């Protein structure tokens, strides 16, 4: 079960990141702002220890994601599959130089539904973390896999040097009513995760 769930979440999130980098075609030069640069890391735990690393998918993701696109340049990826009880969570980030973070967010979200198996259940919108901080864009998708409906909550962010996608599903209630997902709470969790995985480069 965990392998199936993990691969579903991983496929969806990796698909989104591939789309984010490749959507507008390859090529181009330049980059985002000349401000501080950050990288994405894969800690052993996330959300204050709630989620524990099950599998590092950095190598798998880095081989699948283009390193240069029209909006992103010199990108590297990092990601992991995590578990907490019956919950399976995937964190996948990219870092390098991003010209327009909002474009990265849009393409990542639309890439999650480009496989024909995944539909938007709760349209994405911006959430400001309860403790303040930069907003995240969150929503709920439903994916069909081997005749099973899987409800997938996700949050995405991007800035001038990093982008990230966090998605979660729960084996205890795979086909959970998408409208019942507390996206503000998930945004708060994702914000905590963002703070744990985003580190200064150097």
PDB file of C-alpha atoms in Angstrom:
ATOM      1  CA  UNK A   1       0.000   0.000   0.000  1.00  0.00           C
ATOM      2  CA  UNK A   2       2.670   2.512   0.991  1.00  0.00           C
ATOM      3  CA  UNK A   3       4.625   1.845  -2.175  1.00  0.00           C
ATOM      4  CA  UNK A   4       1.561   2.493  -4.298  1.00  0.00           C
ATOM      5  CA  UNK A   5       0.627   5.659  -2.437  1.00  0.00           C
ATOM      6  CA  UNK A   6       4.182   6.936  -2.423  1.00  0.00           C
ATOM      7  CA  UNK A   7       4.607   6.335  -6.140  1.00  0.00           C
ATOM      8  CA  UNK A   8       1.265   8.016  -6.909  1.00  0.00           C
ATOM      9  CA  UNK A   9       2.181  11.106  -4.925  1.00  0.00           C
ATOM     10  CA  UNK A  10       5.700  11.075  -6.330  1.00  0.00           C
ATOM     11  CA  UNK A  11       4.533  10.773  -9.942  1.00  0.00           C
ATOM     12  CA  UNK A  12       2.075  13.617  -9.515  1.00  0.00           C
ATOM     13  CA  UNK A  13       4.537  15.946  -7.830  1.00  0.00           C
ATOM     14  CA  UNK A  14       7.434  15.132 -10.158  1.00  0.00           C
ATOM     15  CA  UNK A  15       5.101  15.666 -13.107  1.00  0.00           C
ATOM     16  CA  UNK A  16       4.305  19.091 -11.771  1.00  0.00           C
ATOM     17  CA  UNK A  17       7.955  20.033 -11.387  1.00  0.00           C
ATOM     18  CA  UNK A  18       8.814  18.771 -14.868  1.00  0.00           C
ATOM     19  CA  UNK A  19       6.042  20.960 -16.224  1.00  0.00           C
ATOM     20  CA  UNK A  20       7.215  23.937 -14.195  1.00  0.00           C
ATOM     21  CA  UNK A  21      10.658  23.825 -15.761  1.00  0.00           C
ATOM     22  CA  UNK A  22       9.822  22.640 -19.271  1.00  0.00           C
ATOM     23  CA  UNK A  23       6.411  24.171 -19.971  1.00  0.00           C
ATOM     24  CA  UNK A  24       7.681  27.141 -21.973  1.00  0.00           C
ATOM     25  CA  UNK A  25      10.359  25.222 -23.807  1.00  0.00           C
ATOM     26  CA  UNK A  26      14.079  25.074 -23.229  1.00  0.00           C
ATOM     27  CA  UNK A  27      16.704  27.673 -23.809  1.00  0.00           C
ATOM     28  CA  UNK A  28      17.076  31.219 -22.668  1.00  0.00           C
ATOM     29  CA  UNK A  29      19.593  32.710 -20.354  1.00  0.00           C
ATOM     30  CA  UNK A  30      19.706  35.070 -17.458  1.00  0.00           C
ATOM     31  CA  UNK A  31      17.958  34.374 -14.217  1.00  0.00           C
ATOM     32  CA  UNK A  32      16.073  35.678 -11.259  1.00  0.00           C
ATOM     33  CA  UNK A  33      17.074  38.362  -8.831  1.00  0.00           C
ATOM     34  CA  UNK A  34      20.605  38.795  -7.589  1.00  0.00           C
ATOM     35  CA  UNK A  35      19.431  38.489  -3.984  1.00  0.00           C
ATOM     36  CA  UNK A  36      20.273  35.707  -1.540  1.00  0.00           C
ATOM     37  CA  UNK A  37      20.332  32.223  -3.036  1.00  0.00           C
ATOM     38  CA  UNK A  38      18.945  29.131  -1.364  1.00  0.00           C
ATOM     39  CA  UNK A  39      18.921  25.389  -1.886  1.00  0.00           C
ATOM     40  CA  UNK A  40      16.398  22.667  -1.045  1.00  0.00           C
ATOM     41  CA  UNK A  41      17.481  19.912   1.327  1.00  0.00           C
ATOM     42  CA  UNK A  42      15.958  16.546   2.317  1.00  0.00           C
ATOM     43  CA  UNK A  43      15.904  16.326   6.139  1.00  0.00           C
ATOM     44  CA  UNK A  44      15.302  13.060   7.987  1.00  0.00           C
ATOM     45  CA  UNK A  45      12.087  14.513   9.446  1.00  0.00           C
ATOM     46  CA  UNK A  46       9.652  17.259   8.498  1.00  0.00           C
ATOM     47  CA  UNK A  47       7.064  19.432  10.277  1.00  0.00           C
ATOM     48  CA  UNK A  48       8.860  19.362  13.598  1.00  0.00           C
ATOM     49  CA  UNK A  49       9.454  15.615  13.480  1.00  0.00           C
ATOM     50  CA  UNK A  50       5.894  14.615  12.515  1.00  0.00           C
ATOM     51  CA  UNK A  51       6.917  13.086   9.175  1.00  0.00           C
ATOM     52  CA  UNK A  52       9.848  10.700   8.839  1.00  0.00           C
ATOM     53  CA  UNK A  53      11.843  10.181   5.644  1.00  0.00           C
ATOM     54  CA  UNK A  54      10.916   6.921   3.920  1.00  0.00           C
ATOM     55  CA  UNK A  55      12.785   7.385   0.631  1.00  0.00           C
ATOM     56  CA  UNK A  56      15.043  10.060  -0.826  1.00  0.00           C
ATOM     57  CA  UNK A  57      13.846  10.643  -4.415  1.00  0.00           C
ATOM     58  CA  UNK A  58      16.381  13.340  -5.310  1.00  0.00           C
ATOM     59  CA  UNK A  59      18.232  11.232  -7.870  1.00  0.00           C
ATOM     60  CA  UNK A  60      15.008   9.986  -9.480  1.00  0.00           C
ATOM     61  CA  UNK A  61      13.626  13.515  -9.705  1.00  0.00           C
ATOM     62  CA  UNK A  62      16.843  15.145 -10.877  1.00  0.00           C
ATOM     63  CA  UNK A  63      17.049  12.699 -13.773  1.00  0.00           C
ATOM     64  CA  UNK A  64      13.489  13.482 -14.834  1.00  0.00           C
ATOM     65  CA  UNK A  65      13.426  17.260 -14.490  1.00  0.00           C
ATOM     66  CA  UNK A  66      15.019  19.519 -17.137  1.00  0.00           C
ATOM     67  CA  UNK A  67      17.729  21.738 -15.670  1.00  0.00           C
ATOM     68  CA  UNK A  68      17.046  24.711 -17.931  1.00  0.00           C
ATOM     69  CA  UNK A  69      13.830  26.185 -19.285  1.00  0.00           C
ATOM     70  CA  UNK A  70      12.482  29.503 -20.476  1.00  0.00           C
ATOM     71  CA  UNK A  71      11.732  30.633 -16.911  1.00  0.00           C
ATOM     72  CA  UNK A  72      14.149  28.566 -14.810  1.00  0.00           C
ATOM     73  CA  UNK A  73      17.895  28.241 -15.203  1.00  0.00           C
ATOM     74  CA  UNK A  74      20.553  25.959 -13.740  1.00  0.00           C
ATOM     75  CA  UNK A  75      17.955  24.071 -11.757  1.00  0.00           C
ATOM     76  CA  UNK A  76      18.676  21.209  -9.371  1.00  0.00           C
ATOM     77  CA  UNK A  77      16.050  19.118  -7.615  1.00  0.00           C
ATOM     78  CA  UNK A  78      15.742  17.529  -4.194  1.00  0.00           C
ATOM     79  CA  UNK A  79      12.917  15.525  -2.727  1.00  0.00           C
ATOM     80  CA  UNK A  80      11.743  12.800  -0.422  1.00  0.00           C
ATOM     81  CA  UNK A  81       8.785  10.591   0.409  1.00  0.00           C
ATOM     82  CA  UNK A  82       7.762  10.830   4.059  1.00  0.00           C
ATOM     83  CA  UNK A  83       5.293   9.014   6.293  1.00  0.00           C
ATOM     84  CA  UNK A  84       3.403   9.837   9.471  1.00  0.00           C
ATOM     85  CA  UNK A  85       1.065   7.117  10.650  1.00  0.00           C
ATOM     86  CA  UNK A  86      -1.305   6.491   7.741  1.00  0.00           C
ATOM     87  CA  UNK A  87      -0.283   9.677   5.917  1.00  0.00           C
ATOM     88  CA  UNK A  88       2.108   9.704   2.984  1.00  0.00           C
ATOM     89  CA  UNK A  89       3.725  12.994   2.008  1.00  0.00           C
ATOM     90  CA  UNK A  90       6.056  13.940  -0.808  1.00  0.00           C
ATOM     91  CA  UNK A  91       8.223  17.044  -0.752  1.00  0.00           C
ATOM     92  CA  UNK A  92       9.872  17.933  -4.036  1.00  0.00           C
ATOM     93  CA  UNK A  93      11.820  21.132  -4.539  1.00  0.00           C
ATOM     94  CA  UNK A  94      13.913  22.773  -7.187  1.00  0.00           C
ATOM     95  CA  UNK A  95      16.527  25.465  -6.848  1.00  0.00           C
ATOM     96  CA  UNK A  96      18.597  27.608  -9.148  1.00  0.00           C
ATOM     97  CA  UNK A  97      17.486  30.852 -10.772  1.00  0.00           C
ATOM     98  CA  UNK A  98      13.795  31.602 -11.365  1.00  0.00           C
ATOM     99  CA  UNK A  99      12.740  34.594 -13.465  1.00  0.00           C
ATOM    100  CA  UNK A 100       9.038  34.696 -12.571  1.00  0.00           C
ATOM    101  CA  UNK A 101       8.038  32.694  -9.465  1.00  0.00           C
ATOM    102  CA  UNK A 102       4.302  33.002 -10.214  1.00  0.00           C
ATOM    103  CA  UNK A 103       4.840  31.279 -13.567  1.00  0.00           C
ATOM    104  CA  UNK A 104       6.668  28.437 -11.826  1.00  0.00           C
ATOM    105  CA  UNK A 105       3.752  27.993  -9.406  1.00  0.00           C
ATOM    106  CA  UNK A 106       1.155  28.026 -12.193  1.00  0.00           C
ATOM    107  CA  UNK A 107       3.010  25.498 -14.320  1.00  0.00           C
ATOM    108  CA  UNK A 108       3.683  23.193 -11.366  1.00  0.00           C
ATOM    109  CA  UNK A 109      -0.005  23.089 -10.456  1.00  0.00           C
ATOM    110  CA  UNK A 110      -1.221  22.578 -14.014  1.00  0.00           C
ATOM    111  CA  UNK A 111       1.423  19.900 -14.555  1.00  0.00           C
ATOM    112  CA  UNK A 112      -0.118  17.819 -11.784  1.00  0.00           C
ATOM    113  CA  UNK A 113      -3.278  17.314 -13.856  1.00  0.00           C
ATOM    114  CA  UNK A 114      -1.644  16.856 -17.271  1.00  0.00           C
ATOM    115  CA  UNK A 115      -1.551  13.048 -17.174  1.00  0.00           C
ATOM    116  CA  UNK A 116      -5.272  12.549 -17.757  1.00  0.00           C
ATOM    117  CA  UNK A 117      -5.670  10.607 -14.484  1.00  0.00           C
ATOM    118  CA  UNK A 118      -5.802  13.589 -12.148  1.00  0.00           C
ATOM    119  CA  UNK A 119      -8.574  16.161 -11.854  1.00  0.00           C
ATOM    120  CA  UNK A 120      -8.904  19.366  -9.901  1.00  0.00           C
ATOM    121  CA  UNK A 121     -11.286  18.807  -6.982  1.00  0.00           C
ATOM    122  CA  UNK A 122     -10.735  22.052  -5.059  1.00  0.00           C
ATOM    123  CA  UNK A 123      -9.308  24.841  -7.196  1.00  0.00           C
ATOM    124  CA  UNK A 124      -6.031  26.273  -5.989  1.00  0.00           C
ATOM    125  CA  UNK A 125      -5.906  29.556  -4.109  1.00  0.00           C
ATOM    126  CA  UNK A 126      -3.399  31.451  -2.029  1.00  0.00           C
ATOM    127  CA  UNK A 127      -3.119  30.899   1.713  1.00  0.00           C
ATOM    128  CA  UNK A 128      -1.119  33.038   4.106  1.00  0.00           C
ATOM    129  CA  UNK A 129       0.390  30.940   6.906  1.00  0.00           C
ATOM    130  CA  UNK A 130      -1.327  31.502  10.250  1.00  0.00           C
ATOM    131  CA  UNK A 131       1.945  32.715  11.726  1.00  0.00           C
ATOM    132  CA  UNK A 132       2.550  35.104   8.843  1.00  0.00           C
ATOM    133  CA  UNK A 133       5.076  34.765   6.049  1.00  0.00           C
ATOM    134  CA  UNK A 134       4.992  34.349   2.293  1.00  0.00           C
ATOM    135  CA  UNK A 135       1.761  32.894   0.890  1.00  0.00           C
ATOM    136  CA  UNK A 136       1.467  29.411  -0.570  1.00  0.00           C
ATOM    137  CA  UNK A 137      -0.850  28.231  -3.331  1.00  0.00           C
ATOM    138  CA  UNK A 138      -2.828  25.168  -2.237  1.00  0.00           C
ATOM    139  CA  UNK A 139      -5.615  22.980  -3.592  1.00  0.00           C
ATOM    140  CA  UNK A 140      -6.929  19.417  -3.764  1.00  0.00           C
ATOM    141  CA  UNK A 141      -6.725  17.006  -6.704  1.00  0.00           C
ATOM    142  CA  UNK A 142      -8.320  13.585  -7.121  1.00  0.00           C
ATOM    143  CA  UNK A 143      -6.325  10.919  -8.950  1.00  0.00           C
ATOM    144  CA  UNK A 144      -7.623   7.639 -10.387  1.00  0.00           C
ATOM    145  CA  UNK A 145      -5.175   4.801  -9.837  1.00  0.00           C
ATOM    146  CA  UNK A 146      -6.025   1.111 -10.377  1.00  0.00           C
ATOM    147  CA  UNK A 147      -9.737   1.854  -9.929  1.00  0.00           C
ATOM    148  CA  UNK A 148      -9.117   3.700  -6.674  1.00  0.00           C
ATOM    149  CA  UNK A 149      -9.854   7.368  -6.128  1.00  0.00           C
ATOM    150  CA  UNK A 150      -7.031   9.089  -4.280  1.00  0.00           C
ATOM    151  CA  UNK A 151      -7.555  12.515  -2.715  1.00  0.00           C
ATOM    152  CA  UNK A 152      -4.378  14.554  -2.845  1.00  0.00           C
ATOM    153  CA  UNK A 153      -3.884  17.847  -0.997  1.00  0.00           C
ATOM    154  CA  UNK A 154      -1.001  19.993  -2.242  1.00  0.00           C
ATOM    155  CA  UNK A 155       0.733  23.312  -1.624  1.00  0.00           C
ATOM    156  CA  UNK A 156       3.222  24.994  -3.948  1.00  0.00           C
ATOM    157  CA  UNK A 157       5.569  27.959  -3.512  1.00  0.00           C
ATOM    158  CA  UNK A 158       8.284  29.645  -5.543  1.00  0.00           C
ATOM    159  CA  UNK A 159      10.652  32.564  -5.148  1.00  0.00           C
ATOM    160  CA  UNK A 160      13.660  33.834  -7.091  1.00  0.00           C
ATOM    161  CA  UNK A 161      15.848  30.835  -6.253  1.00  0.00           C
ATOM    162  CA  UNK A 162      13.621  27.985  -5.004  1.00  0.00           C
ATOM    163  CA  UNK A 163      10.327  26.298  -5.742  1.00  0.00           C
ATOM    164  CA  UNK A 164       8.626  23.540  -3.821  1.00  0.00           C
ATOM    165  CA  UNK A 165       5.633  21.240  -4.000  1.00  0.00           C
ATOM    166  CA  UNK A 166       4.309  19.330  -0.996  1.00  0.00           C
ATOM    167  CA  UNK A 167       1.517  16.794  -1.506  1.00  0.00           C
ATOM    168  CA  UNK A 168      -0.172  14.450   0.947  1.00  0.00           C
ATOM    169  CA  UNK A 169      -2.646  11.594   0.953  1.00  0.00           C
ATOM    170  CA  UNK A 170      -3.955   9.395   3.765  1.00  0.00           C
ATOM    171  CA  UNK A 171      -4.260   5.613   3.526  1.00  0.00           C
ATOM    172  CA  UNK A 172      -6.923   5.676   6.240  1.00  0.00           C
ATOM    173  CA  UNK A 173      -9.218   7.614   3.913  1.00  0.00           C
ATOM    174  CA  UNK A 174      -7.864   7.510   0.369  1.00  0.00           C
ATOM    175  CA  UNK A 175     -11.086   8.822  -1.201  1.00  0.00           C
ATOM    176  CA  UNK A 176     -11.633  11.523   1.414  1.00  0.00           C
ATOM    177  CA  UNK A 177     -14.140  14.201   0.462  1.00  0.00           C
ATOM    178  CA  UNK A 178     -11.921  16.886  -1.124  1.00  0.00           C
ATOM    179  CA  UNK A 179     -14.131  19.639   0.285  1.00  0.00           C
ATOM    180  CA  UNK A 180     -13.381  18.428   3.803  1.00  0.00           C
ATOM    181  CA  UNK A 181      -9.618  18.974   3.499  1.00  0.00           C
ATOM    182  CA  UNK A 182      -8.456  21.799   5.774  1.00  0.00           C
ATOM    183  CA  UNK A 183      -6.188  23.625   3.344  1.00  0.00           C
ATOM    184  CA  UNK A 184      -5.305  26.367   5.795  1.00  0.00           C
ATOM    185  CA  UNK A 185      -3.942  23.742   8.174  1.00  0.00           C
ATOM    186  CA  UNK A 186      -2.042  22.083   5.327  1.00  0.00           C
ATOM    187  CA  UNK A 187      -0.670  25.464   4.261  1.00  0.00           C
ATOM    188  CA  UNK A 188       0.579  25.995   7.820  1.00  0.00           C
ATOM    189  CA  UNK A 189       2.263  22.577   7.746  1.00  0.00           C
ATOM    190  CA  UNK A 190       3.799  23.278   4.344  1.00  0.00           C
ATOM    191  CA  UNK A 191       5.096  26.629   5.563  1.00  0.00           C
ATOM    192  CA  UNK A 192       6.824  24.821   8.433  1.00  0.00           C
ATOM    193  CA  UNK A 193       8.257  22.326   5.929  1.00  0.00           C
ATOM    194  CA  UNK A 194       9.428  25.161   3.657  1.00  0.00           C
ATOM    195  CA  UNK A 195      11.375  26.610   6.579  1.00  0.00           C
ATOM    196  CA  UNK A 196      12.969  23.232   7.265  1.00  0.00           C
ATOM    197  CA  UNK A 197      14.045  22.371   3.692  1.00  0.00           C
ATOM    198  CA  UNK A 198      15.072  25.818   2.389  1.00  0.00           C
ATOM    199  CA  UNK A 199      18.639  26.626   3.404  1.00  0.00           C
ATOM    200  CA  UNK A 200      21.115  29.341   2.362  1.00  0.00           C
ATOM    201  CA  UNK A 201      23.368  28.258  -0.494  1.00  0.00           C
ATOM    202  CA  UNK A 202      27.034  28.222   0.305  1.00  0.00           C
TER     203      UNK A 202
END
